[in-house]
Coordinates of C-alpha atoms in Angstrom, one line a residue:
M1 CA 132.5 174.5 118.3
E2 CA 134.5 175.5 121.3
A3 CA 137.7 174.1 119.8
A4 CA 137.1 175.9 116.5
A5 CA 136.5 179.2 118.3
K6 CA 139.8 178.8 120.2
S7 CA 141.8 177.8 117.2
N8 CA 141.1 178.6 113.5
L9 CA 137.4 179.5 113.4
K10 CA 136.7 176.4 111.2
R11 CA 133.0 176.2 110.3
V12 CA 131.3 173.3 112.1
S13 CA 128.0 171.5 111.5
L14 CA 126.5 169.8 114.6
E15 CA 123.9 167.1 114.5
L16 CA 123.1 166.6 118.2
G17 CA 120.4 164.9 120.3
G18 CA 116.6 164.7 120.2
K19 CA 113.4 163.8 122.0
S20 CA 111.4 163.2 118.9
P21 CA 107.6 163.0 119.0
I22 CA 105.6 160.5 116.9
V23 CA 101.9 161.2 116.8
V24 CA 99.3 158.5 116.1
F25 CA 95.7 159.4 115.0
P26 CA 92.8 156.9 115.0
D27 CA 92.4 156.7 111.2
V28 CA 95.3 154.4 110.7
D29 CA 95.8 150.6 110.8
L30 CA 96.5 150.0 114.5
D31 CA 98.9 147.1 114.1
K32 CA 101.0 148.9 111.5
A33 CA 101.0 152.0 113.7
V34 CA 102.2 150.0 116.7
A35 CA 105.0 148.4 114.6
T36 CA 106.1 151.8 113.2
C37 CA 106.3 153.4 116.7
H38 CA 108.1 150.3 118.0
A39 CA 110.8 150.4 115.4
A40 CA 111.1 154.2 115.8
V41 CA 112.3 153.9 119.4
F42 CA 113.9 150.4 119.7
A43 CA 116.1 150.5 116.6
N44 CA 119.8 150.2 117.4
M45 CA 119.0 149.5 121.1
G46 CA 117.4 152.9 121.3
Q47 CA 120.7 154.5 120.6
C48 CA 119.5 156.8 117.8
C49 CA 119.5 160.6 118.0
C50 CA 116.2 161.0 116.2
A51 CA 114.4 158.1 117.8
G52 CA 110.7 158.6 118.3
T53 CA 110.7 158.2 122.0
R54 CA 107.7 160.4 122.8
T55 CA 104.8 158.4 121.4
F56 CA 101.6 160.5 121.4
V57 CA 98.5 158.3 120.9
H58 CA 94.9 159.6 120.4
E59 CA 92.7 158.9 123.4
S60 CA 90.2 156.9 121.4
I61 CA 92.8 154.2 120.6
Y62 CA 95.1 154.7 123.5
D63 CA 94.3 151.6 125.6
K64 CA 94.4 149.2 122.6
F65 CA 97.6 150.8 121.4
V66 CA 99.2 150.3 124.8
E67 CA 98.2 146.7 124.9
K68 CA 99.7 145.9 121.5
A69 CA 102.8 148.0 122.1
T70 CA 103.5 146.2 125.4
E71 CA 103.0 142.8 123.8
L72 CA 105.4 143.7 120.9
A73 CA 108.1 144.9 123.3
R74 CA 107.9 141.7 125.4
K75 CA 108.5 139.7 122.2
R76 CA 111.9 141.3 121.5
K77 CA 114.7 138.8 121.6
L78 CA 117.9 140.0 123.4
G79 CA 121.3 138.5 123.0
D80 CA 124.5 138.5 121.0
P81 CA 124.0 141.1 118.2
F82 CA 125.9 138.8 115.8
G83 CA 123.2 136.2 116.3
E84 CA 119.5 135.9 115.4
V85 CA 118.3 138.5 117.9
D86 CA 116.3 141.8 117.8
Q87 CA 118.4 143.7 120.4
G88 CA 121.9 143.7 121.6
P89 CA 123.7 145.5 124.5
Q90 CA 124.1 149.2 125.1
V91 CA 127.3 150.7 123.9
S92 CA 129.0 151.2 127.3
E93 CA 128.7 150.9 131.0
L94 CA 128.3 154.6 131.3
Q95 CA 125.4 154.7 128.9
F96 CA 123.9 151.6 130.6
N97 CA 123.9 153.4 133.9
R98 CA 122.4 156.6 132.5
I99 CA 119.5 154.7 131.0
M100 CA 118.9 152.7 134.2
A101 CA 118.9 156.0 136.2
L102 CA 116.2 157.5 133.9
I103 CA 114.1 154.3 134.1
E104 CA 114.2 154.6 137.9
A105 CA 113.3 158.3 137.7
G106 CA 110.2 157.3 135.6
K107 CA 109.1 154.8 138.2
K108 CA 109.6 157.3 141.1
E109 CA 107.8 160.1 139.2
G110 CA 104.7 157.9 138.8
A111 CA 104.8 156.7 135.2
D112 CA 103.2 153.2 134.8
L113 CA 105.8 150.7 133.8
K114 CA 104.1 148.1 131.6
T115 CA 107.1 146.0 130.7
G116 CA 110.9 145.9 131.1
G117 CA 112.8 148.3 133.2
M118 CA 115.5 145.8 134.3
K119 CA 118.9 144.6 133.3
H120 CA 118.7 141.5 131.1
G121 CA 121.0 138.6 132.0
T122 CA 124.1 138.6 134.2
E123 CA 126.7 139.7 131.7
G124 CA 127.0 142.8 129.5
Y125 CA 125.0 145.9 129.3
F126 CA 121.7 144.5 128.2
I127 CA 118.5 146.4 129.1
E128 CA 115.0 144.9 128.8
P129 CA 112.8 146.6 126.2
T130 CA 110.9 149.1 128.4
V131 CA 107.5 150.7 127.9
F132 CA 106.1 153.4 130.2
V133 CA 102.5 154.6 129.9
D134 CA 100.5 157.4 131.4
V135 CA 103.6 159.6 131.1
Q136 CA 103.3 163.3 131.9
D137 CA 105.2 166.0 130.0
N138 CA 107.0 167.2 133.1
M139 CA 108.6 163.8 133.9
R140 CA 112.3 163.4 133.3
I141 CA 111.7 160.5 130.9
A142 CA 109.5 162.8 128.8
K143 CA 112.0 165.6 128.8
E144 CA 115.5 164.1 128.7
E145 CA 117.1 162.1 125.9
I146 CA 117.4 158.6 127.2
F147 CA 119.2 157.1 124.2
G148 CA 118.1 153.6 125.1
P149 CA 115.3 151.1 124.6
V150 CA 112.6 153.0 126.5
Q151 CA 109.3 154.0 125.0
Q152 CA 107.1 156.6 126.6
I153 CA 103.4 156.5 125.5
M154 CA 101.3 159.6 126.2
K155 CA 97.6 160.3 125.5
F156 CA 96.3 163.3 123.6
S157 CA 92.9 164.7 122.4
T158 CA 93.3 167.3 119.7
M159 CA 95.7 168.4 117.0
E160 CA 96.2 171.8 118.7
E161 CA 97.1 170.1 122.0
V162 CA 99.6 167.6 120.5
I163 CA 101.4 170.2 118.5
K164 CA 101.9 172.4 121.6
R165 CA 103.2 169.4 123.6
A166 CA 105.4 168.1 120.7
N167 CA 107.1 171.5 120.5
D168 CA 107.5 171.8 124.3
T169 CA 111.1 170.6 124.3
H170 CA 114.6 172.0 123.9
Y171 CA 115.2 169.6 121.0
G172 CA 113.9 169.7 117.4
L173 CA 115.6 166.9 115.4
A174 CA 112.7 164.9 114.1
A175 CA 109.0 164.2 114.3
G176 CA 106.5 161.8 112.9
I177 CA 102.8 161.6 112.3
L178 CA 100.6 158.6 111.4
T179 CA 97.4 159.5 109.7
N180 CA 95.5 159.0 106.5
D181 CA 94.3 162.6 106.4
I182 CA 96.7 164.6 104.2
N183 CA 95.5 167.9 105.5
R184 CA 96.2 166.8 109.1
A185 CA 99.6 165.5 108.1
L186 CA 100.5 168.8 106.4
T187 CA 99.2 170.9 109.3
F188 CA 101.4 169.0 111.7
S189 CA 104.4 169.0 109.4
Q190 CA 104.3 172.8 109.1
A191 CA 103.6 173.4 112.8
V192 CA 106.1 171.1 114.5
N193 CA 109.6 172.4 115.2
A194 CA 111.7 169.7 113.8
G195 CA 114.3 169.4 111.0
S196 CA 112.8 166.2 109.6
V197 CA 109.2 165.2 109.6
W198 CA 108.0 161.7 108.6
V199 CA 104.4 161.0 107.6
N200 CA 103.3 157.3 108.0
C201 CA 106.9 156.2 108.4
F202 CA 109.9 156.9 110.6
L203 CA 113.7 156.9 110.4
H204 CA 113.5 157.1 106.7
V205 CA 116.7 158.9 105.7
T206 CA 118.0 159.4 102.2
S207 CA 121.2 161.0 100.8
Q208 CA 119.0 163.4 98.8
A209 CA 117.2 164.9 101.7
P210 CA 118.8 167.3 104.2
F211 CA 119.1 166.1 107.7
G212 CA 119.7 168.2 110.8
G213 CA 117.9 169.8 113.8
F214 CA 116.3 172.9 115.2
K215 CA 117.0 174.4 118.6
Q216 CA 119.5 172.3 120.7
S217 CA 119.4 169.5 118.2
G218 CA 122.2 171.2 116.3
I219 CA 123.1 173.5 113.5
G220 CA 123.7 173.0 109.8
R221 CA 122.6 170.1 107.6
E222 CA 124.0 166.8 106.3
M223 CA 123.1 165.3 102.9
G224 CA 121.2 166.9 100.1
E225 CA 122.2 170.1 98.4
E226 CA 122.2 171.9 101.7
G227 CA 124.8 169.5 103.1
I228 CA 127.3 170.8 100.6
H229 CA 127.0 174.4 101.8
S230 CA 129.2 173.7 104.8
Y231 CA 132.1 172.8 102.5
V232 CA 132.0 175.8 100.1
E233 CA 132.7 179.5 100.3
V234 CA 130.6 182.1 98.5
K235 CA 132.6 184.8 96.7
T236 CA 131.3 188.3 95.8
V237 CA 133.1 190.1 93.0
T238 CA 132.1 193.8 92.4
I239 CA 133.4 195.5 89.3
S240 CA 133.3 199.2 88.3
M241 CA 134.6 199.9 84.8
A242 CA 134.5 203.0 82.6
K243 CA 132.3 202.9 79.6
F244 CA 133.9 203.0 76.1

């Protein structure tokens, strides 16, 4: 955007970062919900802009969810990404160090580390699948984009509360909700400030559906009809002619 402003004013579309919430209500299959939230954050070693890193779980199922989520994270197999593994290395030493620094911040600020939090192996930039629980909204790991294999699980009580907390971020790229109540799903979808909202799924992107963010998650849209708008100009022709 800065380069365009200093040169030729070329139109830009920016798809930036996120700190996406995924909200779990107690009326869903718990094992499926745990698996969905797991995939939402750990896909591509956590290096996904719309990853569901803020996992909000209803208080009535919180303890069981934490137990199952921790167990699933511990089962992830790390190693050569060209082999039969679930997780490879981070993309660079710089990103590895950033992730590890945020993991340390989570420990220091009082989040409960259930599993992971360490480098895996002696070579490469591998990080153990990490799960923090009892995370508070003001902690760095709840506010900053980690872009790594780190899941933060938070407890909530009501829809009103979780909507407010989900929107309490500079980002607005994506959000998700797991529930079998369609009214609840639609209420959340309309109230949450996010460019993409997934109901009972996550990271489901298609070429027909516009993708992009609110707030500091970017401007413009990719894909769908809206994605074409960045590449076209609208012309207005106004004509005044004498009547014959």
